[in-house]
Coordinates of C-alpha atoms in Angstrom, one line a residue:
M1 CA 76.0 39.5 -50.4
K2 CA 78.7 38.1 -52.6
P3 CA 77.8 37.0 -56.2
L4 CA 78.7 33.4 -55.6
K5 CA 76.5 33.1 -52.5
L6 CA 73.7 34.9 -54.4
K7 CA 74.0 32.4 -57.2
W8 CA 73.6 29.5 -54.7
V9 CA 70.6 31.1 -53.1
V10 CA 68.9 31.6 -56.4
T11 CA 69.6 28.0 -57.4
I12 CA 68.2 26.6 -54.2
I13 CA 65.0 28.7 -54.6
I14 CA 64.6 27.4 -58.2
I15 CA 65.0 23.8 -57.1
L16 CA 62.5 24.3 -54.3
A17 CA 60.0 25.9 -56.7
I18 CA 60.3 23.0 -59.1
T19 CA 60.0 20.4 -56.3
L20 CA 56.9 22.1 -54.9
G21 CA 55.4 22.4 -58.4
I22 CA 55.9 18.7 -59.0
Q23 CA 54.4 17.8 -55.6
S24 CA 51.3 20.0 -56.2
M25 CA 50.8 18.3 -59.6
V26 CA 50.9 14.8 -58.1
L27 CA 47.8 14.2 -56.0
A28 CA 47.5 11.7 -53.2
T29 CA 46.9 8.0 -54.0
N30 CA 43.3 7.3 -55.1
E31 CA 42.4 11.0 -54.4
E32 CA 38.6 11.3 -54.6
I33 CA 38.4 7.8 -56.3
Q34 CA 36.6 4.7 -55.2
I35 CA 37.5 1.4 -56.7
L36 CA 35.1 -1.6 -57.1
K37 CA 36.9 -4.9 -57.7
K38 CA 35.1 -7.2 -60.1
S39 CA 37.8 -9.8 -60.5
D40 CA 41.6 -10.2 -60.0
S41 CA 42.2 -8.3 -63.3
E42 CA 39.0 -6.2 -63.7
F43 CA 38.3 -3.0 -61.7
I44 CA 35.9 -0.1 -61.9
L45 CA 37.1 3.4 -60.9
Y46 CA 34.5 6.0 -59.8
L47 CA 35.7 9.6 -59.9
K48 CA 33.9 11.8 -57.5
N49 CA 31.9 14.6 -59.1
H50 CA 32.6 13.2 -62.6
M51 CA 30.1 10.3 -62.8
E52 CA 27.3 12.1 -64.6
S53 CA 28.9 13.0 -67.9
E54 CA 31.2 11.3 -70.4
F55 CA 35.0 12.0 -70.2
E56 CA 38.3 10.7 -71.3
F57 CA 41.0 8.9 -69.3
S58 CA 44.5 7.5 -69.8
F59 CA 47.1 5.6 -67.7
S60 CA 50.9 6.1 -67.6
N61 CA 53.7 4.4 -65.8
D62 CA 56.0 7.4 -66.2
Q63 CA 56.4 9.8 -63.3
P64 CA 53.9 12.7 -63.7
E65 CA 56.6 15.3 -64.1
D66 CA 58.0 13.4 -67.1
V67 CA 54.6 13.1 -68.8
V68 CA 53.4 15.3 -71.7
K69 CA 49.7 14.8 -70.9
E70 CA 48.5 15.9 -74.3
N71 CA 50.5 13.1 -75.9
L72 CA 48.9 10.3 -73.9
R73 CA 46.5 7.8 -75.5
Y74 CA 43.0 8.6 -74.1
R75 CA 39.9 6.3 -74.0
K76 CA 36.3 7.2 -73.6
S77 CA 34.8 6.5 -70.2
G78 CA 32.5 3.6 -69.9
T79 CA 29.2 3.1 -67.9
D80 CA 28.4 0.7 -65.2
S81 CA 25.4 -1.6 -64.9
I82 CA 23.6 0.7 -62.4
E83 CA 20.3 2.1 -63.6
D84 CA 20.9 5.3 -65.7
G85 CA 24.6 4.3 -65.7
N86 CA 27.5 6.0 -63.9
H87 CA 30.4 7.1 -66.1
I88 CA 33.4 5.2 -65.0
V89 CA 37.1 4.5 -65.6
Y90 CA 37.3 0.8 -66.5
I91 CA 40.3 -1.5 -66.1
D92 CA 40.0 -4.7 -68.1
S93 CA 42.5 -7.5 -68.2
E94 CA 44.4 -5.9 -71.1
L95 CA 44.9 -2.5 -69.3
Y96 CA 45.7 -4.4 -66.1
T97 CA 48.4 -6.4 -67.7
T98 CA 49.8 -3.4 -69.6
Y99 CA 50.0 -0.9 -66.7
F100 CA 49.6 -2.4 -63.3
S101 CA 52.7 -4.4 -62.7
K102 CA 54.4 -1.2 -61.5
P103 CA 53.3 2.3 -60.2
T104 CA 50.5 3.6 -62.4
Y105 CA 49.1 7.1 -62.7
L106 CA 45.7 8.3 -64.0
W107 CA 44.9 11.3 -66.2
A108 CA 41.4 12.4 -67.0
R109 CA 39.8 15.3 -68.9
T110 CA 36.4 16.4 -70.1
L111 CA 35.5 16.0 -73.7
S112 CA 36.2 19.7 -74.1
G113 CA 39.8 19.1 -73.0
E114 CA 39.6 20.4 -69.4
Y115 CA 41.8 18.2 -67.1
F116 CA 40.4 17.2 -63.7
A117 CA 42.7 14.4 -62.8
E118 CA 46.5 14.7 -63.4
G119 CA 49.0 12.2 -62.3
I120 CA 46.9 10.5 -59.5
E121 CA 48.6 7.3 -58.4
I122 CA 46.2 4.4 -58.4
D123 CA 46.4 1.7 -55.7
L124 CA 44.3 -1.3 -56.7
N125 CA 44.7 -2.8 -53.3
D126 CA 42.4 -0.2 -51.8
F127 CA 39.0 -1.5 -53.1
V128 CA 35.6 -2.8 -52.1
T129 CA 33.8 -5.7 -53.7
D130 CA 30.2 -6.5 -54.5
E131 CA 30.4 -8.9 -51.5
D132 CA 31.3 -5.9 -49.2
V133 CA 28.3 -4.0 -50.5
E134 CA 26.1 -7.0 -49.9
F135 CA 27.6 -7.5 -46.4
I136 CA 26.7 -3.9 -45.5
N137 CA 23.1 -4.5 -46.6
N138 CA 22.9 -7.7 -44.5
M139 CA 24.9 -6.6 -41.5
T140 CA 23.6 -8.0 -38.2
E141 CA 21.6 -10.6 -40.1
V142 CA 24.4 -13.1 -40.8
I143 CA 23.6 -15.0 -37.5
E144 CA 19.9 -15.1 -36.6
V145 CA 19.2 -13.3 -33.4
D146 CA 16.3 -11.5 -31.6
T147 CA 17.2 -8.2 -29.9
T148 CA 13.6 -7.2 -29.0
N149 CA 13.2 -9.1 -25.8
T150 CA 14.1 -8.2 -22.2
L151 CA 14.8 -10.1 -19.0
V152 CA 12.7 -9.4 -15.9
T153 CA 14.0 -10.4 -12.5
E154 CA 12.4 -9.9 -9.0
E155 CA 13.9 -9.9 -5.5
E156 CA 12.7 -9.0 -2.0
I157 CA 14.8 -6.8 0.2
D158 CA 13.5 -5.7 3.7
D159 CA 9.8 -6.2 2.6
V160 CA 10.4 -4.3 -0.6
K161 CA 10.0 -6.1 -4.0
I162 CA 12.4 -4.8 -6.6
T163 CA 11.7 -5.6 -10.2
R164 CA 14.6 -5.1 -12.7
T165 CA 14.2 -5.2 -16.5
I166 CA 17.3 -5.3 -18.7
G167 CA 18.1 -5.9 -22.4
K168 CA 19.4 -9.1 -24.0
I169 CA 20.2 -10.8 -27.3
D170 CA 18.5 -14.2 -27.9
I171 CA 20.3 -16.5 -30.3
K172 CA 18.1 -18.2 -32.8
E173 CA 20.8 -19.8 -35.0
E174 CA 21.4 -23.5 -34.8
G175 CA 24.8 -24.8 -33.6
T176 CA 27.1 -23.3 -31.0
T177 CA 27.4 -19.5 -30.8
Y178 CA 30.2 -17.5 -29.1
Y179 CA 30.4 -13.8 -28.3
Q180 CA 32.7 -11.0 -27.3
I181 CA 31.5 -7.6 -25.9
V182 CA 33.3 -4.3 -26.3
N183 CA 32.2 -1.5 -24.1
L184 CA 32.1 2.0 -25.7
P185 CA 33.7 4.5 -25.8
A186 CA 36.8 2.5 -26.6
S187 CA 39.6 3.1 -29.1
E188 CA 39.3 5.7 -31.8
E189 CA 38.8 2.8 -34.3
Y190 CA 36.0 1.3 -32.3
N191 CA 34.3 4.7 -31.8
E192 CA 34.4 5.4 -35.5
F193 CA 33.2 1.9 -36.3
M194 CA 30.1 2.4 -34.1
E195 CA 29.5 5.8 -35.6
I196 CA 29.5 4.4 -39.2
A197 CA 27.4 1.4 -38.1
E198 CA 24.7 3.8 -36.6
T199 CA 24.7 5.8 -39.9
I200 CA 24.1 2.6 -41.8
A201 CA 21.5 1.2 -39.4
N202 CA 19.6 4.5 -39.4
N203 CA 19.6 4.6 -43.2
Q204 CA 21.4 7.9 -43.2
I205 CA 23.9 6.9 -46.0
P206 CA 23.7 9.5 -48.8
S207 CA 21.9 8.2 -51.8
G208 CA 24.8 8.8 -54.2
F209 CA 26.5 5.7 -55.4
Y210 CA 30.0 7.2 -54.8
E211 CA 29.1 8.0 -51.2
R212 CA 27.8 4.5 -50.6
L213 CA 31.0 3.0 -51.9
E214 CA 33.0 5.5 -49.8
I215 CA 31.2 4.6 -46.5
T216 CA 31.4 0.9 -47.4
N217 CA 35.1 1.2 -47.9
E218 CA 35.6 3.0 -44.5
F219 CA 33.4 0.5 -42.7
M220 CA 35.0 -2.6 -44.2
K221 CA 38.5 -1.3 -43.4
L222 CA 37.6 -0.9 -39.7
Y223 CA 35.6 -4.2 -39.7
N224 CA 38.6 -6.2 -41.0
Q225 CA 40.9 -4.4 -38.6
L226 CA 38.7 -5.0 -35.5
V227 CA 36.9 -8.3 -36.0
P228 CA 38.3 -11.1 -33.7
A229 CA 39.9 -14.0 -35.4
I230 CA 38.0 -17.3 -35.5
E231 CA 40.7 -18.9 -33.3
D232 CA 40.8 -15.9 -30.9
A233 CA 41.0 -17.1 -27.2
N234 CA 38.6 -14.5 -25.9
W235 CA 35.4 -16.0 -27.4
I236 CA 32.8 -16.9 -24.7
E237 CA 30.3 -19.6 -25.4
V238 CA 26.7 -18.5 -25.1
T239 CA 24.7 -20.2 -22.4
D240 CA 20.9 -20.7 -22.6
N241 CA 21.0 -19.1 -26.1
T242 CA 21.0 -15.7 -24.3
I243 CA 23.5 -12.8 -24.1
L244 CA 22.7 -10.4 -21.3
Q245 CA 24.0 -6.9 -21.1
P246 CA 26.9 -6.6 -18.7
E247 CA 25.9 -6.7 -15.0
D248 CA 27.5 -3.4 -14.2
S249 CA 26.0 -1.6 -17.2
E250 CA 24.3 1.8 -16.9
E251 CA 21.4 3.1 -18.8
G252 CA 22.3 4.2 -22.3
E253 CA 25.7 2.6 -22.5
Q254 CA 26.6 1.2 -25.9
Y255 CA 28.3 -2.1 -26.7
I256 CA 29.6 -3.8 -29.8
V257 CA 28.9 -7.5 -29.6
W258 CA 30.9 -9.9 -31.9
L259 CA 29.3 -13.2 -32.7
K260 CA 30.7 -16.5 -34.0
N261 CA 28.6 -19.4 -34.9
E262 CA 29.8 -23.0 -35.6
Q263 CA 27.7 -25.8 -37.1
E264 CA 28.9 -29.2 -38.1
G265 CA 29.6 -29.3 -41.8
E266 CA 29.1 -25.6 -42.2
E267 CA 31.5 -22.7 -42.6
T268 CA 32.0 -20.6 -39.5
K269 CA 29.9 -17.5 -39.4
I270 CA 31.0 -14.1 -38.0
D271 CA 28.6 -11.3 -37.3
V272 CA 28.3 -8.1 -35.3
Q273 CA 25.5 -6.7 -33.2
F274 CA 25.1 -3.2 -31.6
M275 CA 23.6 -3.1 -28.1
T276 CA 22.4 -0.1 -26.1
S277 CA 21.9 -1.0 -22.4
F278 CA 18.4 -0.7 -21.0
E279 CA 17.4 -0.8 -17.3
D280 CA 14.1 -0.3 -15.6
Y281 CA 13.7 -0.5 -11.8
K282 CA 10.4 -0.7 -9.9
Q283 CA 10.0 -0.9 -6.1
E284 CA 6.9 -2.1 -4.3
V285 CA 6.3 -2.1 -0.5
I286 CA 5.0 -5.5 0.5
N287 CA 4.1 -5.0 4.2
E288 CA 3.7 -1.7 6.0
Q289 CA 4.2 -2.2 9.8
I290 CA 3.1 0.6 12.3
T291 CA 4.3 0.4 16.0
T292 CA 2.0 2.2 18.5
K293 CA 0.3 1.4 21.9
L294 CA -3.2 2.5 20.7
P295 CA -4.9 1.9 17.4
V296 CA -4.3 4.5 14.8
T297 CA -7.9 5.7 15.0
Y298 CA -7.4 7.0 18.5
D299 CA -5.3 9.8 17.1
N300 CA -8.4 11.2 15.5
P301 CA -9.1 14.7 17.1
I302 CA -12.9 14.2 16.7
L303 CA -12.8 11.3 19.1
F304 CA -11.0 13.4 21.7
I305 CA -13.7 16.0 21.5
L306 CA -16.5 13.4 21.9
L307 CA -14.7 11.9 24.9
A308 CA -14.4 15.4 26.5
V309 CA -18.1 16.0 25.9
L310 CA -19.0 12.6 27.5
V311 CA -16.8 13.4 30.5
I312 CA -18.5 16.7 31.0
L313 CA -21.9 15.1 30.7
F314 CA -20.9 12.5 33.2
I315 CA -19.8 15.2 35.7
V316 CA -23.0 17.2 35.1
L317 CA -25.1 14.1 35.8
L318 CA -23.2 13.4 39.0
G319 CA -23.8 17.0 40.1
I320 CA -27.5 16.7 39.4
R321 CA -27.7 13.5 41.3
A322 CA -26.0 15.0 44.3
I323 CA -28.4 17.9 44.3
I324 CA -31.4 15.5 44.1
N325 CA -30.0 13.4 46.9
R326 CA -29.4 16.5 49.1
K327 CA -33.0 17.6 48.6
K328 CA -34.3 14.2 49.6
V329 CA -32.3 14.3 52.8
N330 CA -33.6 17.8 53.7
T331 CA -37.2 16.8 53.0
K332 CA -37.0 13.7 55.2
G333 CA -35.5 15.8 58.0
E334 CA -38.4 18.3 57.9
K335 CA -41.0 15.4 58.2
N336 CA -39.3 14.0 61.3
E337 CA -39.5 17.4 63.0
E338 CA -43.2 17.6 62.4
V339 CA -43.8 14.1 64.0
M340 CA -42.1 15.1 67.2

């Protein structure tokens, strides 16, 4: 290889090494960070695995590769209002005004100087609010319903009574309620939405505060993406305050039911319910018809035996009577001969 070509190859390798080094230093946006928005200029940042002990943090608008991290101005972490307090990165109005009008990067280290966050870009648009947390706690309870009842119907087909029991949602809220039903499995987003909803409904959310914020964030992103708009044309008005499971549903099928409630002078309410189809069939024969020339009891073998015995007895009696009659005739003949 010629010296000039070798020089270019070495240069390219060096450039690639530097580029890869820079990329490895800059972590993904909000990497292992959950953001709780308190106001338009106040935010709390929860750093995964670093909420139990005090640390230091700093912000910078410079590109991470241009930063000398030791020269940044660090602040002590704060604590939130949760019992026993989680250690947090706080953004007050002063920090917000100073740093967050352009791309901002986070640096954090333990009190002993060990860095665990270097150049993480912070996106304050990826947040949850206290209202989101409250919504998760009250999900399916925004619009009052009763999901414990069933509908029982009966019909007769060819002297067979068929009883069918299916699930339903009874609307208890005043005003006019509308609904939309989505049959699962559906899109990837809907399937994930149902999976998270079941986790929440079954109280399977991890107890850690960070994990609760994480699942709230995931759920609210999907909820805001999937929830039908108030003016959506596919809303169906509920009749008789009852929503029945789909007519062609099968046992165990799952549905997401969106609800919209409108009341005069009140803000429109949107809620979601989760339905699993339930069906129970019972069949009962009403009349049992048997077609035969003789009563059923004539088929009893014991009766045939008795009949045969009677026939034999009758034949025997006839034989005995014939013998008796013959003897009488013989006796009368003998008497006539003696008279002559």
